[in-house]
mmCIF file of N, CA, C and O in Angstrom:
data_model
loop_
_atom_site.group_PDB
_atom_site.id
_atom_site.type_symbol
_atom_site.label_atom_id
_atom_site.label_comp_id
_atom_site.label_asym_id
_atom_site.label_seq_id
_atom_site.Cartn_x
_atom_site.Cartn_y
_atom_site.Cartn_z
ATOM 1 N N UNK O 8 69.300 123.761 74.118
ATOM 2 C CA UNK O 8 68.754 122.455 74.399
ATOM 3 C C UNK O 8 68.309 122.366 75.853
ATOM 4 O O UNK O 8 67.477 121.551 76.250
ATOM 5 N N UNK O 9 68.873 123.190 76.555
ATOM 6 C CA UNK O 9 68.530 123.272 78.044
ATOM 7 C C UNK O 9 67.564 124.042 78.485
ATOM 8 O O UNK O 9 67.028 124.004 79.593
ATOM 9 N N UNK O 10 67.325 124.818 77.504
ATOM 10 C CA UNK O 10 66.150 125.967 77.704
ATOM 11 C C UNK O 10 64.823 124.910 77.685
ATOM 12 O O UNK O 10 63.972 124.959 78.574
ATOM 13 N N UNK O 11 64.751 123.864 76.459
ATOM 14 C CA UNK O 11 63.814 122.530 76.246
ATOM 15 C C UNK O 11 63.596 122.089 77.221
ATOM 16 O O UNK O 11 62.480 122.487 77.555
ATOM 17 N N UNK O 12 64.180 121.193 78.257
ATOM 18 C CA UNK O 12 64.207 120.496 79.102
ATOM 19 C C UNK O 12 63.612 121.274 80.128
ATOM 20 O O UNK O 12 62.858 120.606 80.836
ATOM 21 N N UNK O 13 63.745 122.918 80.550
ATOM 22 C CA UNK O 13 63.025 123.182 81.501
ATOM 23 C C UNK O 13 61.529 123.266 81.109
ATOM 24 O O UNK O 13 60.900 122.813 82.066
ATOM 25 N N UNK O 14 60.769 123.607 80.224
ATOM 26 C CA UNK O 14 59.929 123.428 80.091
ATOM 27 C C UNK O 14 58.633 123.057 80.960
ATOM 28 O O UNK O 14 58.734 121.940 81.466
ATOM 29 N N UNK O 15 57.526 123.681 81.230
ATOM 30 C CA UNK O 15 56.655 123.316 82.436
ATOM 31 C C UNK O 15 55.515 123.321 81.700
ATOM 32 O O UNK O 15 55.429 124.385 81.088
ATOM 33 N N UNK O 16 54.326 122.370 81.432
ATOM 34 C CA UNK O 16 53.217 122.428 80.963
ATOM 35 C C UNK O 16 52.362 122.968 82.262
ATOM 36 O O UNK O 16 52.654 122.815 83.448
ATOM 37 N N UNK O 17 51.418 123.528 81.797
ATOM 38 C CA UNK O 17 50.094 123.893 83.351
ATOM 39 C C UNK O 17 49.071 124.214 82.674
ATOM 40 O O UNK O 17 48.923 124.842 81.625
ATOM 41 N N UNK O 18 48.174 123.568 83.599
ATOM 42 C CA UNK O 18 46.512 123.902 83.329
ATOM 43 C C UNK O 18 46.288 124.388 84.481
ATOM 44 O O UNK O 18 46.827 123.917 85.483
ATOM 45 N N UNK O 19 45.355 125.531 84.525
ATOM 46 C CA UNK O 19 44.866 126.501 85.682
ATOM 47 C C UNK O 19 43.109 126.801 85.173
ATOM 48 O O UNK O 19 42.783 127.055 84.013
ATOM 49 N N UNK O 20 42.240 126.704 86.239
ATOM 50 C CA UNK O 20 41.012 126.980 85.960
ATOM 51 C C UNK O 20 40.954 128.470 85.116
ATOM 52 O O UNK O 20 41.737 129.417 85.189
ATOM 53 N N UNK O 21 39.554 128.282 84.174
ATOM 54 C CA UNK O 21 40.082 129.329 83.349
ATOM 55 C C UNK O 21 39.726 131.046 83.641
ATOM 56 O O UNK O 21 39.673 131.941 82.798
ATOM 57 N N UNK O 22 39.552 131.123 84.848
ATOM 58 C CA UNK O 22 39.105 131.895 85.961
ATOM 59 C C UNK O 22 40.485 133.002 85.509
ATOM 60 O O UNK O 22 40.454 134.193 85.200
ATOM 61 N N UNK O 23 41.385 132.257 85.597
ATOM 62 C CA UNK O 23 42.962 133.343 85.409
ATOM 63 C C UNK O 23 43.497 133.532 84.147
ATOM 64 O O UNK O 23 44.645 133.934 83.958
ATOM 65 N N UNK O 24 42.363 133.137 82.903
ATOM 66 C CA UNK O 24 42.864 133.288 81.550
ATOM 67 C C UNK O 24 43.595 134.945 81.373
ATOM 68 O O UNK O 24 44.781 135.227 81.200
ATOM 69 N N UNK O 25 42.441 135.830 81.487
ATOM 70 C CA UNK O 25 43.422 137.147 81.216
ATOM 71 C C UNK O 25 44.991 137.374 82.349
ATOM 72 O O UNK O 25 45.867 138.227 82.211
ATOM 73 N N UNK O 26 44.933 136.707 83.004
ATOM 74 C CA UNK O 26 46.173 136.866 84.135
ATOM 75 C C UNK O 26 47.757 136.308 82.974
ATOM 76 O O UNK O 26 48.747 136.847 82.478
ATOM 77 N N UNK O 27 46.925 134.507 83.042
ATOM 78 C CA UNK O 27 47.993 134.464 82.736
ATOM 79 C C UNK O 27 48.399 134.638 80.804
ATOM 80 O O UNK O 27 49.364 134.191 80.184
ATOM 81 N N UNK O 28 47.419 135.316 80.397
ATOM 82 C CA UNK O 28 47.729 136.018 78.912
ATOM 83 C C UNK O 28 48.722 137.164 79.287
ATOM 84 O O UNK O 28 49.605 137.396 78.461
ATOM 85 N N UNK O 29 48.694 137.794 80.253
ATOM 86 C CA UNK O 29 49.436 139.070 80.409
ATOM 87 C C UNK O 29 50.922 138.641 80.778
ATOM 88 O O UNK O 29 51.880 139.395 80.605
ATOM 89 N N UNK O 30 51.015 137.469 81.257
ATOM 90 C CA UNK O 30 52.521 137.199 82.118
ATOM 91 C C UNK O 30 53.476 136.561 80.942
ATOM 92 O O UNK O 30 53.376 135.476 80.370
ATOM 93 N N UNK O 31 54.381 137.555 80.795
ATOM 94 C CA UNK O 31 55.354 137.732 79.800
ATOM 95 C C UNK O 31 56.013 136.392 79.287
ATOM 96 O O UNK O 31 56.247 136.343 78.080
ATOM 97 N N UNK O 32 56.357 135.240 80.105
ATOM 98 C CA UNK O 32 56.448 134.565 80.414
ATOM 99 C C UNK O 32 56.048 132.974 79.623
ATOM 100 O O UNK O 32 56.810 132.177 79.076
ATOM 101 N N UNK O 33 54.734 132.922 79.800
ATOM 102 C CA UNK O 33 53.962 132.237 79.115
ATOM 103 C C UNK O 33 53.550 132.046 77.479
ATOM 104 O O UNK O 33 53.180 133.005 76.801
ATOM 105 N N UNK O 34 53.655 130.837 77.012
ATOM 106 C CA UNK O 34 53.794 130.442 75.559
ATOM 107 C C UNK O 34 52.734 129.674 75.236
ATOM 108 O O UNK O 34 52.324 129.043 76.210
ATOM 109 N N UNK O 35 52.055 129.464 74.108
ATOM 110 C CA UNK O 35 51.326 128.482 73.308
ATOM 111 C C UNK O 35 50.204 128.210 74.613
ATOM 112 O O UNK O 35 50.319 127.144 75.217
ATOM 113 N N UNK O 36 49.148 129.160 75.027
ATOM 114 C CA UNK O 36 47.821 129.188 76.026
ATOM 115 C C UNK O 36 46.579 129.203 75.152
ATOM 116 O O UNK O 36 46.009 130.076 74.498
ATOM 117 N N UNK O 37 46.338 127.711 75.422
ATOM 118 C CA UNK O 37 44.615 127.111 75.037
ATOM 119 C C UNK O 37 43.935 126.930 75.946
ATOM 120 O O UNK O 37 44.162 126.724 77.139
ATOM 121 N N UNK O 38 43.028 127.013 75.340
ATOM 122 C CA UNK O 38 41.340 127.277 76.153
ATOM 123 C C UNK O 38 40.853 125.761 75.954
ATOM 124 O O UNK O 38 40.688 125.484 74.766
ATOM 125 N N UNK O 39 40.621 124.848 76.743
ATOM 126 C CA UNK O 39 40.456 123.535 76.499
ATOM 127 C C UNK O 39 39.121 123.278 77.719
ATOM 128 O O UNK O 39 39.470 122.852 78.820
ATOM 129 N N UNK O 40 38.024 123.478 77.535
ATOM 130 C CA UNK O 40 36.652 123.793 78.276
ATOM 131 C C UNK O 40 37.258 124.359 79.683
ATOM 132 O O UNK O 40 38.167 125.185 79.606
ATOM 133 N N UNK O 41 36.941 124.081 80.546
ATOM 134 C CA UNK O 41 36.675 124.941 81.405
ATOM 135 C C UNK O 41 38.350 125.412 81.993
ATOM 136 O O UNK O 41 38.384 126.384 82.747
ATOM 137 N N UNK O 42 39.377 124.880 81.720
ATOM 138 C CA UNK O 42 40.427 125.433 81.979
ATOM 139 C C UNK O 42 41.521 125.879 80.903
ATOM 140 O O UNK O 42 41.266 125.746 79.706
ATOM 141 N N UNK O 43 42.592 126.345 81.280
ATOM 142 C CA UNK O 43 43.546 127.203 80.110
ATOM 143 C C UNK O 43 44.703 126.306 80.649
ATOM 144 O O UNK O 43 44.806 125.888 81.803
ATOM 145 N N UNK O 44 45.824 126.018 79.280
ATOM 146 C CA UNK O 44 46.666 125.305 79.419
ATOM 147 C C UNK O 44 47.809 125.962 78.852
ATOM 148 O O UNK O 44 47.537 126.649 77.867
ATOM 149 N N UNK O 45 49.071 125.938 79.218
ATOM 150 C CA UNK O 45 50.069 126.621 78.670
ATOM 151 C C UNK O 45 51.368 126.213 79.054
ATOM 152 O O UNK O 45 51.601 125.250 79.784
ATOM 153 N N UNK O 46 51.982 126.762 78.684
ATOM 154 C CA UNK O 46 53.655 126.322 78.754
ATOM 155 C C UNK O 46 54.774 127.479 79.513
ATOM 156 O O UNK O 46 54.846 128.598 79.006
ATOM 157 N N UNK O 47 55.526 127.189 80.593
ATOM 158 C CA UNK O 47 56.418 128.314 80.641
ATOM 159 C C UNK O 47 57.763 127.705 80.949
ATOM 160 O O UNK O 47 57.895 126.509 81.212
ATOM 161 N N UNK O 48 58.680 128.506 80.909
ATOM 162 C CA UNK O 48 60.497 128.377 81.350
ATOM 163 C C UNK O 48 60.364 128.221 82.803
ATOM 164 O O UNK O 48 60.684 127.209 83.426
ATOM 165 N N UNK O 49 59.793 129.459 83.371
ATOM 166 C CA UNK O 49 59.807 130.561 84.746
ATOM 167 C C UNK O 49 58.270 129.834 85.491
ATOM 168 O O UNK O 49 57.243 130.446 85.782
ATOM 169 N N UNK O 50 58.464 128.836 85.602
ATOM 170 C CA UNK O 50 57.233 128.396 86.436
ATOM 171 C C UNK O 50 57.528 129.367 88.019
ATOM 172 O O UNK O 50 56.549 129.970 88.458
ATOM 173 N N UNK O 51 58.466 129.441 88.566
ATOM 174 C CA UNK O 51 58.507 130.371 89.854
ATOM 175 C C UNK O 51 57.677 131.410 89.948
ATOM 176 O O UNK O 51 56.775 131.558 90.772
ATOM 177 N N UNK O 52 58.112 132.374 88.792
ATOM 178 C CA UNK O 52 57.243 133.603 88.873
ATOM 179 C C UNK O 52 55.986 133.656 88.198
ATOM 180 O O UNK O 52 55.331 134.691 88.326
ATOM 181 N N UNK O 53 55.483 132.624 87.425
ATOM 182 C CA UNK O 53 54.149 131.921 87.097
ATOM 183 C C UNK O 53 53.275 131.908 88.415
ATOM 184 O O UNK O 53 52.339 132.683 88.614
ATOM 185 N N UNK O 54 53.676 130.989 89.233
ATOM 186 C CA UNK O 54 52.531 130.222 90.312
ATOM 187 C C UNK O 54 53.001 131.406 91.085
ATOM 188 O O UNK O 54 52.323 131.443 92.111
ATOM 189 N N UNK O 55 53.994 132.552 91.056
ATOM 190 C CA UNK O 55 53.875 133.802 92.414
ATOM 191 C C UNK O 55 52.584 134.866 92.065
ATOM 192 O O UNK O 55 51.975 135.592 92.851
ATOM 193 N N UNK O 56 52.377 134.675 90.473
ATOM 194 C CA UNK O 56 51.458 135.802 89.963
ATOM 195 C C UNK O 56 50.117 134.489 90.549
ATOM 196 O O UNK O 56 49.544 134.658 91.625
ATOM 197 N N UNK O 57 49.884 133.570 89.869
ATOM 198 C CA UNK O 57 49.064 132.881 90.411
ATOM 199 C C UNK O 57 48.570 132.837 91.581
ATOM 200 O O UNK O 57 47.408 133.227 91.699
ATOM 201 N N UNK O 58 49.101 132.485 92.460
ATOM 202 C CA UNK O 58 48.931 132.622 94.122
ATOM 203 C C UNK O 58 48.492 133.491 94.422
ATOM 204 O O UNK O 58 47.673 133.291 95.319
ATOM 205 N N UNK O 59 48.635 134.956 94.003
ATOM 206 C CA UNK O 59 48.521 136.112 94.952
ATOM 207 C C UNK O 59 47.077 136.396 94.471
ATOM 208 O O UNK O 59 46.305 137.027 95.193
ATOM 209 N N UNK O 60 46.527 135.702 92.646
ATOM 210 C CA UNK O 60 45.444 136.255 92.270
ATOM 211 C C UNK O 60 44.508 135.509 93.157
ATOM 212 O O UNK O 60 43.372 135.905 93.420
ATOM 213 N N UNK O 61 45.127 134.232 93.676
ATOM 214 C CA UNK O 61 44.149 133.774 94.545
ATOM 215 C C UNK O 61 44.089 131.860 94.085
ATOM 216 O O UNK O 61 43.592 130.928 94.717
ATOM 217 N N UNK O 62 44.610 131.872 93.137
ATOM 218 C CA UNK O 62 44.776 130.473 92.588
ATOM 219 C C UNK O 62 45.689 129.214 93.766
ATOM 220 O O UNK O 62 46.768 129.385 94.332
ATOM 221 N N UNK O 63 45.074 128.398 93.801
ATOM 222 C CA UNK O 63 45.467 127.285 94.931
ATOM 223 C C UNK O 63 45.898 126.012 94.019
ATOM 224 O O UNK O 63 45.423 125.608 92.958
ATOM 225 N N UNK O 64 47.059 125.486 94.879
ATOM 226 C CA UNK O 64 47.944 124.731 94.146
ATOM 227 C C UNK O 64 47.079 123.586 93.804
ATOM 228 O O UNK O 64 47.178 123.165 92.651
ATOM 229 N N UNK O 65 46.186 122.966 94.663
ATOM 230 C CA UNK O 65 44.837 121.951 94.125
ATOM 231 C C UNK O 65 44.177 122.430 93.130
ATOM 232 O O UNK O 65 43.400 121.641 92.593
ATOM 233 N N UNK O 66 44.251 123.635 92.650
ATOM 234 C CA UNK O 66 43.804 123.920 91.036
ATOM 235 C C UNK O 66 44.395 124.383 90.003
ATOM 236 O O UNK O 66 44.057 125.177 89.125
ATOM 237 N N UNK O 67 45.625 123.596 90.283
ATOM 238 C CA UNK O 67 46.854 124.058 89.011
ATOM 239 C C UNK O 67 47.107 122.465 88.671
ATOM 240 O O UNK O 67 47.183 121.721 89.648
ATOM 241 N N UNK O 68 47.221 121.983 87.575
ATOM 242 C CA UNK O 68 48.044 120.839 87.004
ATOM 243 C C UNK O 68 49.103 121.051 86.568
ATOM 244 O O UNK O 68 48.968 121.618 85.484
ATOM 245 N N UNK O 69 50.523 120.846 86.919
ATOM 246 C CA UNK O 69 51.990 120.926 86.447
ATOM 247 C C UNK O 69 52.578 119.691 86.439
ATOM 248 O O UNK O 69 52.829 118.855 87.307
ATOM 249 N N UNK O 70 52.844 119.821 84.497
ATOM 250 C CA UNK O 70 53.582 118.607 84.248
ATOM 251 C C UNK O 70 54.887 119.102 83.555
ATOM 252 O O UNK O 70 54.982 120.218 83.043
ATOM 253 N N UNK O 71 56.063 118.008 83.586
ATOM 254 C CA UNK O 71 57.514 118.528 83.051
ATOM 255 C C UNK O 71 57.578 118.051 81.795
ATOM 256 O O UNK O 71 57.686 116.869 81.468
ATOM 257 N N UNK O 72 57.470 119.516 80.717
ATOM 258 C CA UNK O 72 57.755 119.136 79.536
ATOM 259 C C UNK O 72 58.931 117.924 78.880
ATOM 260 O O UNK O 72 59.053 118.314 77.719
ATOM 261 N N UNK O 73 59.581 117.030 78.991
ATOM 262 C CA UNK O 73 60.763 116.605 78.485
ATOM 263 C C UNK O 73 60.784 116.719 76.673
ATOM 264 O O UNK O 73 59.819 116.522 75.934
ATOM 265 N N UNK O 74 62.211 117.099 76.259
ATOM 266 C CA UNK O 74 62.693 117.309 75.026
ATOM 267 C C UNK O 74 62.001 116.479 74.561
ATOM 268 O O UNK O 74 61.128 116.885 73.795
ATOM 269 N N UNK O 75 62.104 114.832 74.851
ATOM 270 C CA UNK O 75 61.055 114.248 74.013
ATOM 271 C C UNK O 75 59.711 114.210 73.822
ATOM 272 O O UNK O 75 59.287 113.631 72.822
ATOM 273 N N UNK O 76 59.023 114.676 74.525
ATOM 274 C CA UNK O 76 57.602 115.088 74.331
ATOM 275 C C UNK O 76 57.318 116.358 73.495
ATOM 276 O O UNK O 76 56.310 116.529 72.809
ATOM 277 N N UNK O 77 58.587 117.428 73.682
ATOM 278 C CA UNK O 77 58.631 118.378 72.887
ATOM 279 C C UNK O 77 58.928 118.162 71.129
ATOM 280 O O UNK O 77 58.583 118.824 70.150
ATOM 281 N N UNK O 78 59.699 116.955 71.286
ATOM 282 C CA UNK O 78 59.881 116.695 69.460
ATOM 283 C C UNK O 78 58.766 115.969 69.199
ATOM 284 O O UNK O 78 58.523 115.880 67.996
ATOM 285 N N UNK O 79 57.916 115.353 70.015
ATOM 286 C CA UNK O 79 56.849 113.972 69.546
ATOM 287 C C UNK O 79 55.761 115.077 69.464
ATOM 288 O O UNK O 79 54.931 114.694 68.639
ATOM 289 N N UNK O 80 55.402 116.339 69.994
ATOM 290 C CA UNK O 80 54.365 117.393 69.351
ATOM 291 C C UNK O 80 54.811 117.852 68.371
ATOM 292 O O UNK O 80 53.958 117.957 67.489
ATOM 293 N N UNK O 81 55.900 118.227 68.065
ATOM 294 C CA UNK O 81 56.434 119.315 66.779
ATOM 295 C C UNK O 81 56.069 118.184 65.772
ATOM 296 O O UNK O 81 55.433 118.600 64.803
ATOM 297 N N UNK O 82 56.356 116.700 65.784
ATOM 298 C CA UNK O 82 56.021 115.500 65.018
ATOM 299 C C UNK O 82 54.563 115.203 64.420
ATOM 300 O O UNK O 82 54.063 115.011 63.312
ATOM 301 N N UNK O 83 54.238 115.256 65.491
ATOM 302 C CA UNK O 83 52.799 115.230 65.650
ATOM 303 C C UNK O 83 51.714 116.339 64.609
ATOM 304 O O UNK O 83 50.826 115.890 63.884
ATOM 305 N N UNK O 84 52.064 117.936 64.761
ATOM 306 C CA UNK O 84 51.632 119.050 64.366
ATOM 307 C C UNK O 84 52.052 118.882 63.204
ATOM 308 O O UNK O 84 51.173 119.205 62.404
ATOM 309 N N UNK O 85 53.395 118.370 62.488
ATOM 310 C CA UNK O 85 54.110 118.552 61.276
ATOM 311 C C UNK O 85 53.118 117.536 60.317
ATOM 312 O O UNK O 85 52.828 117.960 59.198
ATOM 313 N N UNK O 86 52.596 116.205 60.741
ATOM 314 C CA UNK O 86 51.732 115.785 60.246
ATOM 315 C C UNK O 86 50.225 115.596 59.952
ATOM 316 O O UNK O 86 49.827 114.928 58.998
ATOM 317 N N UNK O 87 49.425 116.217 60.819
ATOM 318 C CA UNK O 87 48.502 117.115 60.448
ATOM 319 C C UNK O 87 48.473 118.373 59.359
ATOM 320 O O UNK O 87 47.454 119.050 59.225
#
C-alpha cells in the first residue's frame, strides 16, 4: 500500500521518449502530442537520467500520484 502512495506521475517533452522507455524504472509511458507521460516509484534516479540527457526541470511536469487517484483510474479503465 506504500509502494501506491509513492507514486510520481511526469510528463517530459517527447524529445526523451527512447530515454525514458529504457529506464527500468518507469511504468504505463504515453505519447500524448508533443510530450510522454509516465509513472515511476524512483523519481530520484528518473530526473538524474533526465538531467544529464539534458532535460531542465521547467520541462518536466511532476505530479504525486495519491492511492486515491490510483483507485479512481483503475475505476475509471474498469468501466470503459
Amino acid at each position: 500500500m506504500r509502494r501506491q502512495e509513492a507514486v510520481k506521475e511526469v510528463m517530459v517533452p517527447l524529445d526523451y521518449e527512447s530515454l525514458v522507455r529504457a529506464l527500468p524504472s518507469v511504468e504505463k509511458i504515453v505519447r500524448q502530442g508533443d510530450v510522454i507521460r509516465f509513472e515511476t516509484h524512483e523519481i530520484e534516479g528518473v530526473w538524474t537520467a533526465l538531467s544529464t540527457a539534458g532535460c531542465r526541470i521547467a520541462d518536466m511536469e511532476l505530479q504525486n500520484k495519491k492511492l486515491l487517484n490510483t483507485l479512481f483510474d483503475h475505476t475509471k479503465e474498469a468501466a470503459l
